[in-house]
Short mmCIF file of C-alpha atoms in Angstrom, two decimals:
data_model
loop_
_atom_site.label_atom_id
_atom_site.label_comp_id
_atom_site.label_asym_id
_atom_site.label_seq_id
_atom_site.Cartn_x
_atom_site.Cartn_y
_atom_site.Cartn_z
CA MET H 220 163.26 149.20 52.18
CA SER H 221 162.76 149.59 48.46
CA ILE H 222 160.03 147.74 46.62
CA GLU H 223 160.77 146.70 43.06
CA ILE H 224 158.59 145.18 40.37
CA ASP H 225 160.22 141.91 39.37
CA LEU H 226 158.87 139.66 36.62
CA ALA H 227 161.67 137.20 37.36
CA ARG H 228 162.72 136.31 33.81
CA ARG H 229 159.25 134.98 33.06
CA PRO H 230 158.00 135.24 29.46
CA CYS H 231 155.62 138.17 28.90
CA LEU H 232 153.58 138.68 25.73
CA VAL H 233 152.57 142.22 24.73
CA VAL H 234 149.95 142.26 21.97
CA GLY H 235 150.38 145.62 20.29
CA GLY H 236 153.78 146.23 21.87
CA ALA H 237 155.20 148.53 19.20
CA GLY H 238 154.59 151.83 17.46
CA GLY H 239 156.04 154.17 20.06
CA GLY H 240 152.94 154.49 22.25
CA ILE H 241 151.43 152.60 25.17
CA GLY H 242 152.40 149.20 23.76
CA THR H 243 156.05 150.14 23.39
CA ALA H 244 156.04 151.49 26.94
CA MET H 245 154.56 148.19 28.13
CA ALA H 246 157.23 146.14 26.37
CA LEU H 247 160.05 148.31 27.72
CA ALA H 248 158.63 148.28 31.25
CA ALA H 249 158.35 144.48 31.17
CA ALA H 250 161.95 144.25 29.97
CA ARG H 251 163.15 146.55 32.74
CA ALA H 252 161.27 144.37 35.24
CA GLY H 253 163.29 141.39 34.06
CA ALA H 254 160.78 139.67 31.79
CA VAL H 255 161.59 137.83 28.60
CA VAL H 256 159.39 139.73 26.14
CA GLY H 257 157.38 138.63 23.12
CA VAL H 258 155.73 141.33 21.01
CA LEU H 259 152.99 141.10 18.41
CA THR H 260 152.52 144.01 16.04
CA ASN H 261 151.04 144.62 12.60
CA LEU H 262 154.09 146.21 10.93
CA GLU H 263 157.56 144.78 10.42
CA GLU H 264 159.17 148.20 10.82
CA HIS H 265 157.58 148.53 14.26
CA ALA H 266 158.75 145.02 15.14
CA ALA H 267 162.33 145.91 14.15
CA ASP H 268 162.23 149.12 16.20
CA THR H 269 160.97 147.24 19.25
CA ARG H 270 163.61 144.52 18.93
CA ALA H 271 166.27 147.23 18.87
CA LEU H 272 164.80 149.03 21.89
CA LEU H 273 164.51 145.87 23.96
CA GLY H 274 167.92 144.68 22.85
CA ASN H 275 169.39 147.93 24.12
CA ALA H 276 167.56 147.29 27.39
CA GLY H 277 169.42 144.01 27.65
CA THR H 278 166.46 141.66 27.43
CA THR H 279 165.64 138.65 25.30
CA CYS H 280 162.95 139.62 22.80
CA ALA H 281 161.05 137.91 20.01
CA THR H 282 158.52 139.53 17.69
CA ALA H 283 155.91 138.45 15.17
CA VAL H 284 153.91 140.48 12.66
CA VAL H 285 150.22 139.64 12.56
CA ASP H 286 146.75 141.03 11.98
CA VAL H 287 145.28 140.41 15.43
CA THR H 288 141.74 140.38 14.02
CA ASP H 289 142.62 137.21 12.07
CA GLU H 290 142.01 134.49 14.69
CA ALA H 291 143.98 131.72 12.99
CA ALA H 292 146.95 134.00 12.36
CA LEU H 293 146.88 135.29 15.95
CA VAL H 294 146.77 131.79 17.41
CA ALA H 295 149.69 130.74 15.20
CA ALA H 296 151.74 133.83 16.12
CA ILE H 297 151.26 133.25 19.85
CA ALA H 298 152.30 129.62 19.45
CA GLU H 299 155.34 130.65 17.42
CA LEU H 300 156.57 133.07 20.06
CA ALA H 301 155.84 130.61 22.87
CA SER H 302 157.92 127.98 21.10
CA THR H 303 160.84 130.42 21.19
CA LEU H 304 160.39 131.97 24.64
CA GLY H 305 158.41 129.35 26.54
CA PRO H 306 154.82 129.50 27.80
CA PHE H 307 153.80 133.05 28.55
CA ARG H 308 153.35 133.68 32.26
CA HIS H 309 152.20 137.24 31.62
CA LEU H 310 150.03 138.82 28.93
CA VAL H 311 149.17 142.44 28.14
CA ASN H 312 146.56 143.23 25.48
CA VAL H 313 147.13 146.77 24.22
CA VAL H 314 145.68 146.87 20.70
CA GLY H 315 142.56 149.00 20.53
CA GLY H 316 141.05 152.31 19.52
CA ASN H 317 139.06 153.47 16.53
CA LEU H 318 139.71 154.33 12.93
CA ALA H 319 138.62 157.69 11.55
CA ASP H 320 135.51 156.08 10.00
CA ASP H 321 134.37 154.56 13.30
CA TYR H 322 132.87 157.69 14.87
CA HIS H 323 129.08 157.53 14.41
CA ARG H 324 125.92 158.86 15.89
CA THR H 325 124.31 155.72 17.24
CA ALA H 326 121.10 156.34 15.29
CA GLU H 327 123.24 156.14 12.13
CA LEU H 328 125.48 153.27 13.27
CA ASP H 329 127.13 151.26 10.51
CA MET H 330 127.35 147.61 11.54
CA VAL H 331 130.43 146.95 9.42
CA SER H 332 132.16 149.60 11.49
CA PHE H 333 130.71 148.08 14.68
CA ASP H 334 132.12 144.65 13.83
CA ARG H 335 135.51 146.18 13.00
CA VAL H 336 135.67 148.01 16.33
CA VAL H 337 134.64 144.93 18.31
CA ALA H 338 137.22 142.80 16.48
CA ARG H 339 139.96 145.33 17.24
CA ASN H 340 139.08 145.95 20.87
CA LEU H 341 137.39 142.82 22.24
CA ARG H 342 137.46 139.76 20.01
CA TYR H 343 141.23 139.47 19.58
CA ALA H 344 141.73 139.91 23.34
CA MET H 345 139.40 137.02 24.02
CA VAL H 346 141.51 134.88 21.68
CA SER H 347 144.87 135.85 23.16
CA CYS H 348 143.64 135.44 26.73
CA ARG H 349 142.21 132.03 25.85
CA GLU H 350 145.42 130.85 24.22
CA VAL H 351 147.74 132.01 27.00
CA ALA H 352 145.50 130.78 29.84
CA ALA H 353 144.85 127.40 28.22
CA ARG H 354 148.60 126.76 27.98
CA LEU H 355 149.15 127.82 31.59
CA ILE H 356 146.36 125.56 32.83
CA ALA H 357 147.64 122.62 30.78
CA ASP H 358 151.17 123.11 32.13
CA GLU H 359 149.92 123.78 35.68
CA LEU H 360 151.60 127.19 35.77
CA THR H 361 150.37 130.39 37.39
CA GLY H 362 150.24 133.69 35.55
CA SER H 363 148.73 137.14 35.21
CA ILE H 364 146.97 139.09 32.49
CA VAL H 365 146.32 142.81 32.04
CA ASN H 366 143.87 144.10 29.45
CA VAL H 367 143.85 147.77 28.46
CA SER H 368 140.42 149.36 28.68
CA SER H 369 139.17 152.93 28.43
CA LYS H 370 136.99 155.39 30.28
CA ALA H 371 134.72 155.05 27.23
CA ALA H 372 133.57 151.72 28.69
CA ARG H 373 131.20 153.81 30.80
CA GLY H 374 129.61 155.26 27.65
CA THR H 375 130.76 158.04 25.33
CA PRO H 376 128.79 159.91 22.63
CA LEU H 377 129.71 159.00 19.04
CA LEU H 378 131.55 155.94 20.33
CA ALA H 379 128.80 153.43 21.10
CA SER H 380 130.73 150.64 19.35
CA TYR H 381 133.95 151.40 21.18
CA SER H 382 132.11 151.80 24.47
CA ALA H 383 130.40 148.44 23.97
CA ALA H 384 133.68 146.71 23.09
CA LYS H 385 135.58 148.08 26.08
CA SER H 386 132.68 147.44 28.45
CA GLY H 387 132.58 143.89 27.11
CA LEU H 388 136.32 143.55 27.67
CA GLU H 389 135.91 144.60 31.29
CA ALA H 390 133.05 142.17 31.90
CA ALA H 391 134.85 139.33 30.14
CA SER H 392 138.01 139.99 32.16
CA ARG H 393 136.05 139.71 35.40
CA ALA H 394 134.58 136.41 34.18
CA MET H 395 138.08 135.17 33.37
CA ALA H 396 139.26 136.16 36.84
CA LEU H 397 136.48 134.07 38.37
CA GLU H 398 137.10 131.06 36.13
CA TRP H 399 140.88 131.04 36.23
CA GLY H 400 141.46 132.14 39.81
CA PRO H 401 141.53 128.54 41.09
CA ALA H 402 144.32 127.84 38.60
CA GLY H 403 146.38 130.76 39.94
CA ILE H 404 145.80 133.02 36.93
CA ARG H 405 144.94 136.63 37.74
CA VAL H 406 143.17 138.92 35.25
CA ASN H 407 142.99 142.70 35.70
CA LEU H 408 142.56 145.83 33.61
CA VAL H 409 143.92 149.33 33.37
CA SER H 410 141.38 151.87 32.16
CA VAL H 411 143.01 154.85 30.49
CA GLY H 412 141.90 158.33 29.59
CA THR H 413 143.74 160.42 27.03
CA VAL H 414 147.43 159.57 26.61
CA ARG H 415 150.12 161.30 24.58
CA THR H 416 151.11 158.87 21.82
CA PRO H 417 152.23 159.18 18.20
CA ARG H 418 148.74 158.18 17.08
CA THR H 419 146.69 160.48 19.33
CA GLY H 420 149.17 163.36 19.19
CA GLU H 421 151.94 164.29 21.56
CA ASP H 422 151.10 167.97 21.96
CA ASP H 423 149.54 169.42 25.08
CA GLN H 424 146.02 169.77 23.58
CA PRO H 425 145.01 172.44 26.13
CA GLU H 426 141.30 172.13 25.30
CA VAL H 427 141.51 168.46 26.35
CA ALA H 428 143.75 169.03 29.37
CA ALA H 429 141.20 171.53 30.69
CA MET H 430 138.73 168.66 31.17
CA ILE H 431 141.14 166.58 33.28
CA PRO H 432 141.45 167.15 37.05
CA LEU H 433 145.25 166.73 36.86
CA ARG H 434 145.24 169.30 34.02
CA ARG H 435 147.37 167.25 31.66
CA ARG H 436 147.24 164.25 29.39
CA GLY H 437 148.81 160.99 30.51
CA GLU H 438 152.13 159.51 29.45
CA PRO H 439 152.55 155.96 28.11
CA ASP H 440 154.98 155.13 30.92
CA GLU H 441 152.32 155.99 33.51
CA VAL H 442 149.98 153.40 32.03
CA ALA H 443 152.78 150.85 31.75
CA ASN H 444 153.82 151.33 35.39
CA ALA H 445 150.29 150.57 36.56
CA ALA H 446 150.11 147.49 34.35
CA MET H 447 153.46 146.18 35.61
CA PHE H 448 152.21 146.42 39.19
CA LEU H 449 149.13 144.37 38.30
CA LEU H 450 151.24 141.81 36.42
CA SER H 451 153.72 141.40 39.24
CA ASP H 452 153.62 139.53 42.52
CA LEU H 453 153.13 142.86 44.28
CA ALA H 454 149.49 142.46 43.20
CA SER H 455 149.35 138.78 44.07
CA TYR H 456 145.93 139.11 45.75
CA VAL H 457 144.40 141.44 43.15
CA THR H 458 142.24 139.99 40.38
CA GLY H 459 139.12 141.04 38.52
CA HIS H 460 140.00 144.68 39.18
CA THR H 461 139.93 147.71 36.86
CA LEU H 462 142.54 150.31 37.80
CA ASP H 463 141.80 153.79 36.45
CA VAL H 464 144.86 155.53 35.04
CA ASP H 465 143.14 158.65 33.74
CA GLY H 466 144.00 161.66 35.85
CA ALA H 467 140.60 161.26 37.56
CA VAL H 468 138.71 162.29 34.44
CA GLY H 469 136.42 159.31 34.98
CA PHE H 470 134.95 161.11 37.99
CA GLY H 471 133.93 164.17 35.99
CA GLN H 472 135.29 167.55 35.04
CA PRO H 473 137.55 169.45 37.44
CA GLY H 474 136.40 172.20 39.73
CA GLY H 475 138.11 175.51 40.21
CA ASP H 476 138.78 177.37 36.98
CA GLN H 477 136.04 177.44 34.41
CA VAL H 478 136.21 174.47 32.04
CA SER H 479 137.39 175.28 28.55
CA ARG H 480 134.69 176.43 26.16
CA PHE H 481 135.89 173.71 23.78
CA SER H 482 134.81 170.96 26.17
CA ARG H 483 131.33 170.71 24.64
CA ARG H 484 132.55 170.23 21.08
CA ALA H 485 131.63 166.76 19.86
CA ASP H 486 134.86 166.29 17.90
CA VAL H 487 136.99 167.11 20.94
CA ARG H 488 134.92 164.85 23.18
CA ALA H 489 135.33 161.97 20.73
CA ARG H 490 139.09 162.48 20.44
CA PHE H 491 139.38 162.77 24.20
CA ALA H 492 137.56 159.48 24.75
CA ASP H 493 139.89 157.40 22.56
CA PRO H 494 143.12 156.49 24.35
CA GLY H 495 144.81 155.18 21.20
CA ALA H 496 145.98 152.14 23.06
CA ASP H 497 148.49 150.64 20.68
#
């Protein structure tokens, strides 16, 4: 007997579902699972590319271009897409990561940078989760949410802001699971390591792969597959859970061959810790 992920033509919103990386993989995976897909992105060219991809996959798709750190604009964009597709039964929050100026020694932390990182990784997700869940509760509909976290939530040098934001996202998601469980809304996370995307680089990066027990970087589709499981009814009794999709790097460095001499370099460690999740 085969087991298939089926989102049963239910509307699914992917925040950050464009750009060719994890978000695009999420949107395509949701389409293949039968969902009606809404995508929020910050660039019209990315929105057009995603509409074309999902159209070729044979799914109904609607997109909106928005700065997700602008609360009013984000709320309006979600409402706009919901008016076209219907209330979202599924939500995936993908936007995240750091800008080049957001790597700091904590003793020299710039709070403008801190606020920017929190807005990009935690604050917007709180808004989108609130908006989707509030509509579901009002309409007495069940649903599921997946937030994308990172191994950095456990703490990573030079990334105290990012670590705090992702740790906060994990804690907030567990609180949501507790609050919204009685309404039939499940909230889970996927925690990713380093993934090959256009933003983080699609080369093998052997100095990074040497630190991963599976000896390779992840693929966007591997993250999307895990998220689709958590969204679907196959995970109907799973909520408040963080699923690691990181090649086991969260457990430590691999045994066997000697770890690459580059593994102690601060710049490599910082790059390795940022999954580039959008």
